Short mmCIF file of C-alpha atoms in Angstrom, two decimals:
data_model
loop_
_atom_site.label_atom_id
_atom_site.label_comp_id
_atom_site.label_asym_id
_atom_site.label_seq_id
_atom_site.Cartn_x
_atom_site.Cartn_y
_atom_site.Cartn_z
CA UNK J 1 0.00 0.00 0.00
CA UNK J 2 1.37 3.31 -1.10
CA UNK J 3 1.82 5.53 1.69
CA UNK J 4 -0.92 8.56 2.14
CA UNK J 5 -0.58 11.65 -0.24
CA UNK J 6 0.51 14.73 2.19
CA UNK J 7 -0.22 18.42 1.32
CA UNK J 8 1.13 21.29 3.29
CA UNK J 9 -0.05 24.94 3.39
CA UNK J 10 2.65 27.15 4.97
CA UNK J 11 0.32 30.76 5.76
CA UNK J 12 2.04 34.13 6.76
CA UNK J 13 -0.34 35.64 8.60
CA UNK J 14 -2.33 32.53 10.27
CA UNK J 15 -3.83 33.75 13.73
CA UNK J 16 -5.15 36.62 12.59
CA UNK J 17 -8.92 36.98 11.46
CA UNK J 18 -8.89 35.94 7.75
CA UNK J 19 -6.09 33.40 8.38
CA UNK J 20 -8.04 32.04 11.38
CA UNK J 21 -11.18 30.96 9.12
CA UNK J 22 -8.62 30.06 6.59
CA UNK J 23 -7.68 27.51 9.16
CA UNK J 24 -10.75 25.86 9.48
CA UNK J 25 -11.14 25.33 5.84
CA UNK J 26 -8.01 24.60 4.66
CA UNK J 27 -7.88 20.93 5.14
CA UNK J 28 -11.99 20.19 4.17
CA UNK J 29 -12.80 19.72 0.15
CA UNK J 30 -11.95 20.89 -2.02
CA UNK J 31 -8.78 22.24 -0.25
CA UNK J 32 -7.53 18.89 1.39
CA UNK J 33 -4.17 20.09 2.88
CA UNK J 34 -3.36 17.49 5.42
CA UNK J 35 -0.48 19.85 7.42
CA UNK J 36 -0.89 23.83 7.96
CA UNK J 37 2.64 25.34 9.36
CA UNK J 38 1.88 29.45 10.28
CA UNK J 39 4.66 31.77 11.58
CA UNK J 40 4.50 32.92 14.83
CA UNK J 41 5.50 35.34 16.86
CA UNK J 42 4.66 34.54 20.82
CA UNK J 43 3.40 31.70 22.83
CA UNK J 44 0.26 32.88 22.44
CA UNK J 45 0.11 32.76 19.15
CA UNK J 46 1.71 29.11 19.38
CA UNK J 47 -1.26 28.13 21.61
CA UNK J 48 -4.13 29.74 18.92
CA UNK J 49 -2.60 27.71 15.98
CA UNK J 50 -2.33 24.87 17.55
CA UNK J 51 -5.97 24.90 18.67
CA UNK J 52 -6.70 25.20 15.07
CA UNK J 53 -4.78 22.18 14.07
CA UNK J 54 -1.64 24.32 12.82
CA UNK J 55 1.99 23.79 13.60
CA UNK J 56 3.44 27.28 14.67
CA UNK J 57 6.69 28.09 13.62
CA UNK J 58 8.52 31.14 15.31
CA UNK J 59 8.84 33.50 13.58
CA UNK J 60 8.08 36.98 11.50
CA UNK J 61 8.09 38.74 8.56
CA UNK J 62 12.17 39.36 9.17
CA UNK J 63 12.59 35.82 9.27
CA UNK J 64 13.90 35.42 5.68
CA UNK J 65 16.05 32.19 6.23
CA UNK J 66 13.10 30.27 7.88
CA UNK J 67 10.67 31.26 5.59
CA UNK J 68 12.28 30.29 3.03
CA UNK J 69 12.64 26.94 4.37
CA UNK J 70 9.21 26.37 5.43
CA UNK J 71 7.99 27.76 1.86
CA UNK J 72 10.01 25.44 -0.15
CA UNK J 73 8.55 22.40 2.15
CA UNK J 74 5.36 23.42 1.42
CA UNK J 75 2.99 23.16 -1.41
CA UNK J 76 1.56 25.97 -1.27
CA UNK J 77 2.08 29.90 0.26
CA UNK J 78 -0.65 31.87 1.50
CA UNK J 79 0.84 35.55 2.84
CA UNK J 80 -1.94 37.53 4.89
CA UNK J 81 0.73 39.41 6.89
CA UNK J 82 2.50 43.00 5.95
CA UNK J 83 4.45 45.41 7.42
CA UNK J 84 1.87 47.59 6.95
CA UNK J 85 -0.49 48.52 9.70
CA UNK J 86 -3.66 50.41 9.16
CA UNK J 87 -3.66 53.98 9.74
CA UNK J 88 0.20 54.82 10.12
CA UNK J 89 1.03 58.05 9.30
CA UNK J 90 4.47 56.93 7.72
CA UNK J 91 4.64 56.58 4.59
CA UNK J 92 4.06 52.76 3.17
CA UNK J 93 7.23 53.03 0.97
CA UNK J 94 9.77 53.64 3.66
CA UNK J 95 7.98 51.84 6.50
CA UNK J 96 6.62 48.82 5.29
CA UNK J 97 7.31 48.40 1.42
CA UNK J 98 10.86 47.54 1.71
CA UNK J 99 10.00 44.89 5.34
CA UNK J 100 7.36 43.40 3.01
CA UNK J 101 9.43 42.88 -0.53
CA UNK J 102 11.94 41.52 1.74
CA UNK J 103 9.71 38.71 2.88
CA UNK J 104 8.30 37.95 -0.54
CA UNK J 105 12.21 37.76 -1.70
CA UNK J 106 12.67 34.92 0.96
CA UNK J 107 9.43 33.61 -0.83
CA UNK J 108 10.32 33.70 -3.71
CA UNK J 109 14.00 32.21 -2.67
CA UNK J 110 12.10 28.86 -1.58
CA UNK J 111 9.66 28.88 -4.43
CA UNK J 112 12.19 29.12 -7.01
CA UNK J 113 11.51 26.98 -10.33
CA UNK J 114 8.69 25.15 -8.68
CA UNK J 115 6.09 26.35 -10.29
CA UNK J 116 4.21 26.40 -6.58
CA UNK J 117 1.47 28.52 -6.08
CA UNK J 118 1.75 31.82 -3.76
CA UNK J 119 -1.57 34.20 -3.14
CA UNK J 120 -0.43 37.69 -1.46
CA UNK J 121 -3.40 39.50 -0.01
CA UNK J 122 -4.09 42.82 -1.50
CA UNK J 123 -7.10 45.28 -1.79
CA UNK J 124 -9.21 46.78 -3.89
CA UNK J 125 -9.30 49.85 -2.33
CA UNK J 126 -5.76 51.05 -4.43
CA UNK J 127 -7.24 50.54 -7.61
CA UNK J 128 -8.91 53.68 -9.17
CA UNK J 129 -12.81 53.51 -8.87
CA UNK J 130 -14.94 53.67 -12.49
CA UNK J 131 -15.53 57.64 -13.19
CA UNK J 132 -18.98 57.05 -13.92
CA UNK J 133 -19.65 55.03 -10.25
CA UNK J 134 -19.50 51.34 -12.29
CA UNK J 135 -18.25 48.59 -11.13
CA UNK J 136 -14.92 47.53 -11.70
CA UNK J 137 -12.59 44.51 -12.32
CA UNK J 138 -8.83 43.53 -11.40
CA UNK J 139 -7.78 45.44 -14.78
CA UNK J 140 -8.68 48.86 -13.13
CA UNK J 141 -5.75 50.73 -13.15
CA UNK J 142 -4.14 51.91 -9.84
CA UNK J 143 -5.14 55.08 -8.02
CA UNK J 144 -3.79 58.05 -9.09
CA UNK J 145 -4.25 59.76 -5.59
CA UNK J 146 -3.62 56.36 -3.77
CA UNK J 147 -4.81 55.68 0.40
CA UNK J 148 -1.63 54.04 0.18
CA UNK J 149 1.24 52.49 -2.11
CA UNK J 150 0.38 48.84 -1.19
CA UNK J 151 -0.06 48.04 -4.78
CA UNK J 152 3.53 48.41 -5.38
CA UNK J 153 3.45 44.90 -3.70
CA UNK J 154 0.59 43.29 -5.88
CA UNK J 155 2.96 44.37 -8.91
CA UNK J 156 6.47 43.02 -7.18
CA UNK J 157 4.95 39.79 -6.55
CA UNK J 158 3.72 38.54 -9.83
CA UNK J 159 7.24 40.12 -10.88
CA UNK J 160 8.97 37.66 -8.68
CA UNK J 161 6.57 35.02 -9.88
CA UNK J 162 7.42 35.36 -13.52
CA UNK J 163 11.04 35.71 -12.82
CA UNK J 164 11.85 33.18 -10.44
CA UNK J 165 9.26 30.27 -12.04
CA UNK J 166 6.29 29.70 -9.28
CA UNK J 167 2.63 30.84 -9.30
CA UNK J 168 1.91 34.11 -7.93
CA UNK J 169 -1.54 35.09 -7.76
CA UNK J 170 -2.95 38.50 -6.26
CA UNK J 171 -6.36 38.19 -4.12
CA UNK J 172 -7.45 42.07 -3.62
CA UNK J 173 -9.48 42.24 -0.37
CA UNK J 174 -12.83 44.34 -0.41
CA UNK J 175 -12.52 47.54 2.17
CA UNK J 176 -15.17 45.66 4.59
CA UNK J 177 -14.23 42.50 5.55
CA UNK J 178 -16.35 41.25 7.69
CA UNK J 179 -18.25 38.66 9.81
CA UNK J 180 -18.22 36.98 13.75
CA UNK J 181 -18.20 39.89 15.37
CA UNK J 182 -14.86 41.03 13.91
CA UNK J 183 -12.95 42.88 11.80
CA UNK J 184 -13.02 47.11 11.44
CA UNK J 185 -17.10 46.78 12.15
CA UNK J 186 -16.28 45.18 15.90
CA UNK J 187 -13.89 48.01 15.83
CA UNK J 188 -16.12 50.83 15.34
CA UNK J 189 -18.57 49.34 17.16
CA UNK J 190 -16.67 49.10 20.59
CA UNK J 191 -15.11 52.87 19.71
CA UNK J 192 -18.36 53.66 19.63
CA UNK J 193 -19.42 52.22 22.78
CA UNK J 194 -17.15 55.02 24.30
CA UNK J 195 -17.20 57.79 21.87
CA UNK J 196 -21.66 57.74 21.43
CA UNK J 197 -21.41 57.99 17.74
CA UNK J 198 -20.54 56.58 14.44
CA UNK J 199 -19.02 58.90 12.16
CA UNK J 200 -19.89 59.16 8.35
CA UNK J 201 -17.95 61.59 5.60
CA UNK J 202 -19.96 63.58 3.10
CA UNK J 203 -23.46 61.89 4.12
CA UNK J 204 -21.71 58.26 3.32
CA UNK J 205 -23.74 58.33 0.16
CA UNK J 206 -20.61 56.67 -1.54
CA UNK J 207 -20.51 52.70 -2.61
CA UNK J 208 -18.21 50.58 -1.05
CA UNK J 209 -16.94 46.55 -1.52
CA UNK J 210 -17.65 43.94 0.96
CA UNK J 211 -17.17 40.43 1.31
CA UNK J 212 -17.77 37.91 4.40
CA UNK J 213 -14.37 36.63 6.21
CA UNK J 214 -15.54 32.98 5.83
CA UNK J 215 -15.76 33.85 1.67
CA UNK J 216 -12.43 35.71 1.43
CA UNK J 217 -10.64 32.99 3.60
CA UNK J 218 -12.47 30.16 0.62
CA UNK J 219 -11.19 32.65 -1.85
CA UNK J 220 -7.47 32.59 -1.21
CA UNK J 221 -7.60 28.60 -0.99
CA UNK J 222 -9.35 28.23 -4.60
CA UNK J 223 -6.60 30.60 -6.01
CA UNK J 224 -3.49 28.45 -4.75
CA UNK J 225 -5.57 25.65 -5.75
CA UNK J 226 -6.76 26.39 -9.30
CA UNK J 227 -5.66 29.89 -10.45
CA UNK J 228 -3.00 30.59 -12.90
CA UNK J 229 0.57 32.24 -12.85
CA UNK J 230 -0.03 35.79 -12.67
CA UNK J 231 -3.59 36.45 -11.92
CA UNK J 232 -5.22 38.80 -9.55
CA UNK J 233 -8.87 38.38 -7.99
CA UNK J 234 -10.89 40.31 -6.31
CA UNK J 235 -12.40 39.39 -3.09
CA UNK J 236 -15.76 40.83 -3.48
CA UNK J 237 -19.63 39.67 -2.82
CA UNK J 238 -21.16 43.34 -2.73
CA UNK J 239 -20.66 46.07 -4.37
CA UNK J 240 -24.00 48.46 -4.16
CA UNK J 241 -23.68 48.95 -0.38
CA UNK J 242 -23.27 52.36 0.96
CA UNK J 243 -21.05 53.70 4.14
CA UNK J 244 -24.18 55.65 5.01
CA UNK J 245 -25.87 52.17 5.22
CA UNK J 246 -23.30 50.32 6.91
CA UNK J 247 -22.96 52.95 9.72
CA UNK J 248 -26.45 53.33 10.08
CA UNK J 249 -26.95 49.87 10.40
CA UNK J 250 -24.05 49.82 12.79
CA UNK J 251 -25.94 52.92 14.94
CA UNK J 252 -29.06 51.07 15.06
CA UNK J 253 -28.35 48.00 17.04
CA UNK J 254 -25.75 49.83 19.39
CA UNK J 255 -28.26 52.59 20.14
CA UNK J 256 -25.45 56.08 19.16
CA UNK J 257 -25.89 58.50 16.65
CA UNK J 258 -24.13 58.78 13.15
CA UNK J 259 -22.55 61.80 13.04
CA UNK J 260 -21.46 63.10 9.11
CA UNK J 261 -18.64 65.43 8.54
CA UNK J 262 -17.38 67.32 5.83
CA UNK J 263 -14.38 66.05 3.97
CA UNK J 264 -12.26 68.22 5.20
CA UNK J 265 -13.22 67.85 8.66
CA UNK J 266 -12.85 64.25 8.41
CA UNK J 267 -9.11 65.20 7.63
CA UNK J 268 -8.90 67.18 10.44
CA UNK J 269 -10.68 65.15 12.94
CA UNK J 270 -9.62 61.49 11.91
CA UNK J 271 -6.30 62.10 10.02
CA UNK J 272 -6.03 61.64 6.51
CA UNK J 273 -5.94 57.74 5.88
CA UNK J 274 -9.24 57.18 7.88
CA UNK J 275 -11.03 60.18 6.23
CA UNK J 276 -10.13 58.64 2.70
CA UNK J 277 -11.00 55.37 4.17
CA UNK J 278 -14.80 56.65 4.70
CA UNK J 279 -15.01 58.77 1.68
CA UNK J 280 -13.56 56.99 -1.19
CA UNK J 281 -15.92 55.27 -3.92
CA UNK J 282 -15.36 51.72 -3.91
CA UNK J 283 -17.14 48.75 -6.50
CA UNK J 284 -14.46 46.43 -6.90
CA UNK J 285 -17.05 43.20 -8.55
CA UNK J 286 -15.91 39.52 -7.70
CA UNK J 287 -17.64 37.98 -10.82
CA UNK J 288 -13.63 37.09 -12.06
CA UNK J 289 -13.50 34.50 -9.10
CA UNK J 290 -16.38 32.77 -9.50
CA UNK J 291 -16.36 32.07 -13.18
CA UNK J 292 -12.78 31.58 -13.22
CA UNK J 293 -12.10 29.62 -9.64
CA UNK J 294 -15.43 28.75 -9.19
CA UNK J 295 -16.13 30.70 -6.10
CA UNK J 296 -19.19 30.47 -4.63
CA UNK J 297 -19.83 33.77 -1.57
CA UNK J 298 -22.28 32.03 0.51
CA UNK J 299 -22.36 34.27 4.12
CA UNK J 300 -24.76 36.95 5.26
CA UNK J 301 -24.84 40.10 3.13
CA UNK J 302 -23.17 43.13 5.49
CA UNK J 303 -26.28 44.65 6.62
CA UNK J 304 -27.87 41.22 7.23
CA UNK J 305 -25.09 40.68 9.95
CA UNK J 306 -25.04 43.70 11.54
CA UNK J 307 -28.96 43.63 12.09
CA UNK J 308 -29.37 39.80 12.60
CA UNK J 309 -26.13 37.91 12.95
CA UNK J 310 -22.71 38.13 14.38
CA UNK J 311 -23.34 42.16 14.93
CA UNK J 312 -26.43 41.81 16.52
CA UNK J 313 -24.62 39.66 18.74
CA UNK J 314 -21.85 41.90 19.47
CA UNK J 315 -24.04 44.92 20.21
CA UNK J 316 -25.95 42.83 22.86
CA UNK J 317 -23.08 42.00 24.64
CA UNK J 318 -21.34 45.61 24.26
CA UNK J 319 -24.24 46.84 25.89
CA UNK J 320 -24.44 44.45 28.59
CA UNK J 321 -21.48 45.15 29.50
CA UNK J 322 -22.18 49.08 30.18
#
């Protein structure tokens, strides 16, 4: 008897909330890895991984010499993690870019000639929005005005790919991610336990992209699994929702306000990155990934969570607890 087939899935980026529901699904069809190996940073870490069936592996993004290793063991790469963290005032290309190209070099360094599949998480939100309010696709050009320069990564990765013979593969994240309780909605939600109010910017009439964690977690595991060398997909199951719906939704089972400011007082009051964050048409569609990969979104719309599911949830116990 042959011995049983093994497939390994070595994920930067594991424990947090994506990677966590990535977890669960990895090793069920149509996925099938049998091991999951995640960097990790502290014993705590260690202990969430491991209650998810994943072997940690200490580590971070400046571990070039063990990622490499662990990525040419592996069959496959999934890299949630950056250098980046949301809302730094520093600019992405001198604290960030050059930590995260870094890391995708020691990727690359293991991948080499393998023709292995890696899918770096990006997001739509850097790609210029359609001038007449459309949707768009993953050949929308990047943002002249940009939140940030994360692109610059999408591009350097499917450079690497074609370079150094493996798959890279681009899987643009929607603006709200969300579902069970977490994400930037828990966020705002328990600021605005403490604050009273959820804030909108220019009457939030503007569209935005969402998709549920559970559906961008499936989405990243069907592109290692069937996309091709240099493709890019956008993680995206609405695109018609609007931040004046969202927050309202949001104010409605916590019991605060919304309160709306003016562009420029969004700037003023929140700092640039979080006022372009609220204000900044977004339709990114997902229709590439499920006629291409076959992706199916199957969890609660947005507002359907927030006023019946995981939200709902959330709000009871943030109010409970006042």
């Amino acid at each position: 008897m042959s011995p049983p087939h093994t497939k390994t899935l070595f994920i930067l980026g594991g424990s947090g909330y994506i990677g966590t529901q990535l977890l669960h699904q990895a090793t069920q069809p149509p996925h099938n890895f049998t091991t999951i190996r995640a960097l990790s940073r502290t014993p705590q870490t260690d202990a969430h991984l491991t209650s998810h069936n994943a072997i940690p592996v200490r580590g971070d993004l400046s571990s070039h010499a063990t990622i490499t290793t662990e990525s040419r063991s592996a069959d496959a790469v999934i890299c949630l993690a950056t250098a980046y963290t949301f809302g730094q005032t520093a600019p992405y290309d001198t604290h960030g870019l050059p930590e995260d190209m870094a890391a995708l070099d020691a990727i690359a360094a293991g991948l080499a000639g393998s023709n292995k599949p890696l899918a770096l998480a990006s997001g739509t939100l850097l790609y210029a929005p359609h001038p007449e309010g459309l949707e768009t696709d993953e050949s929308s050009p990047v943002d002249p005005n940009p939140i940030n320069t994360r692109s610059k990564t999408d591009a350097y990765v499917l450079s690497l790919g074609a370079r150094h013979g493996f798959r890279a593969l681009s899987v643009r994240l929607a603006p709200f991610v969300y579902g069970r309780g977490g994400s930037g909605l828990g966020m705002f939600m328990r600021q605005a336990q403490t604050t009273g109010s959820l804030v909108t910017v220019g009457g939030g009439r503007k569209c935005t992209t969402t998709v549920h964690v559970d559906d961008a977690a499936g989405l990243f595991l069907l592109a290692v699994g069937r996309g091709g060398a240099g493709e890019t997909f956008n993680a995206s199951a609405e695109t018609r929702v609007t931040y004046a719906e969202i927050f309202g939704a949001l104010a409605e089972v916590l019991g605060v306000e919304v309160v709306d400011f003016s562009e420029v007082e969004a700037r003023e009051r929140l700092g640039e990155m979080v006022a372009r964050f609220f204000s900044t048409e977004n339709r990114a569609s997902g229709e590439k990934a499920k006629r291409v990969l076959g992706w199916v979104p199957s969890g609660p719309g947005v507002l359907e969570d927030i006023r019946e599911g995981s939200y709902k949830v959330l709000a009871g116990e943030l109010k409970g607890g006042n």
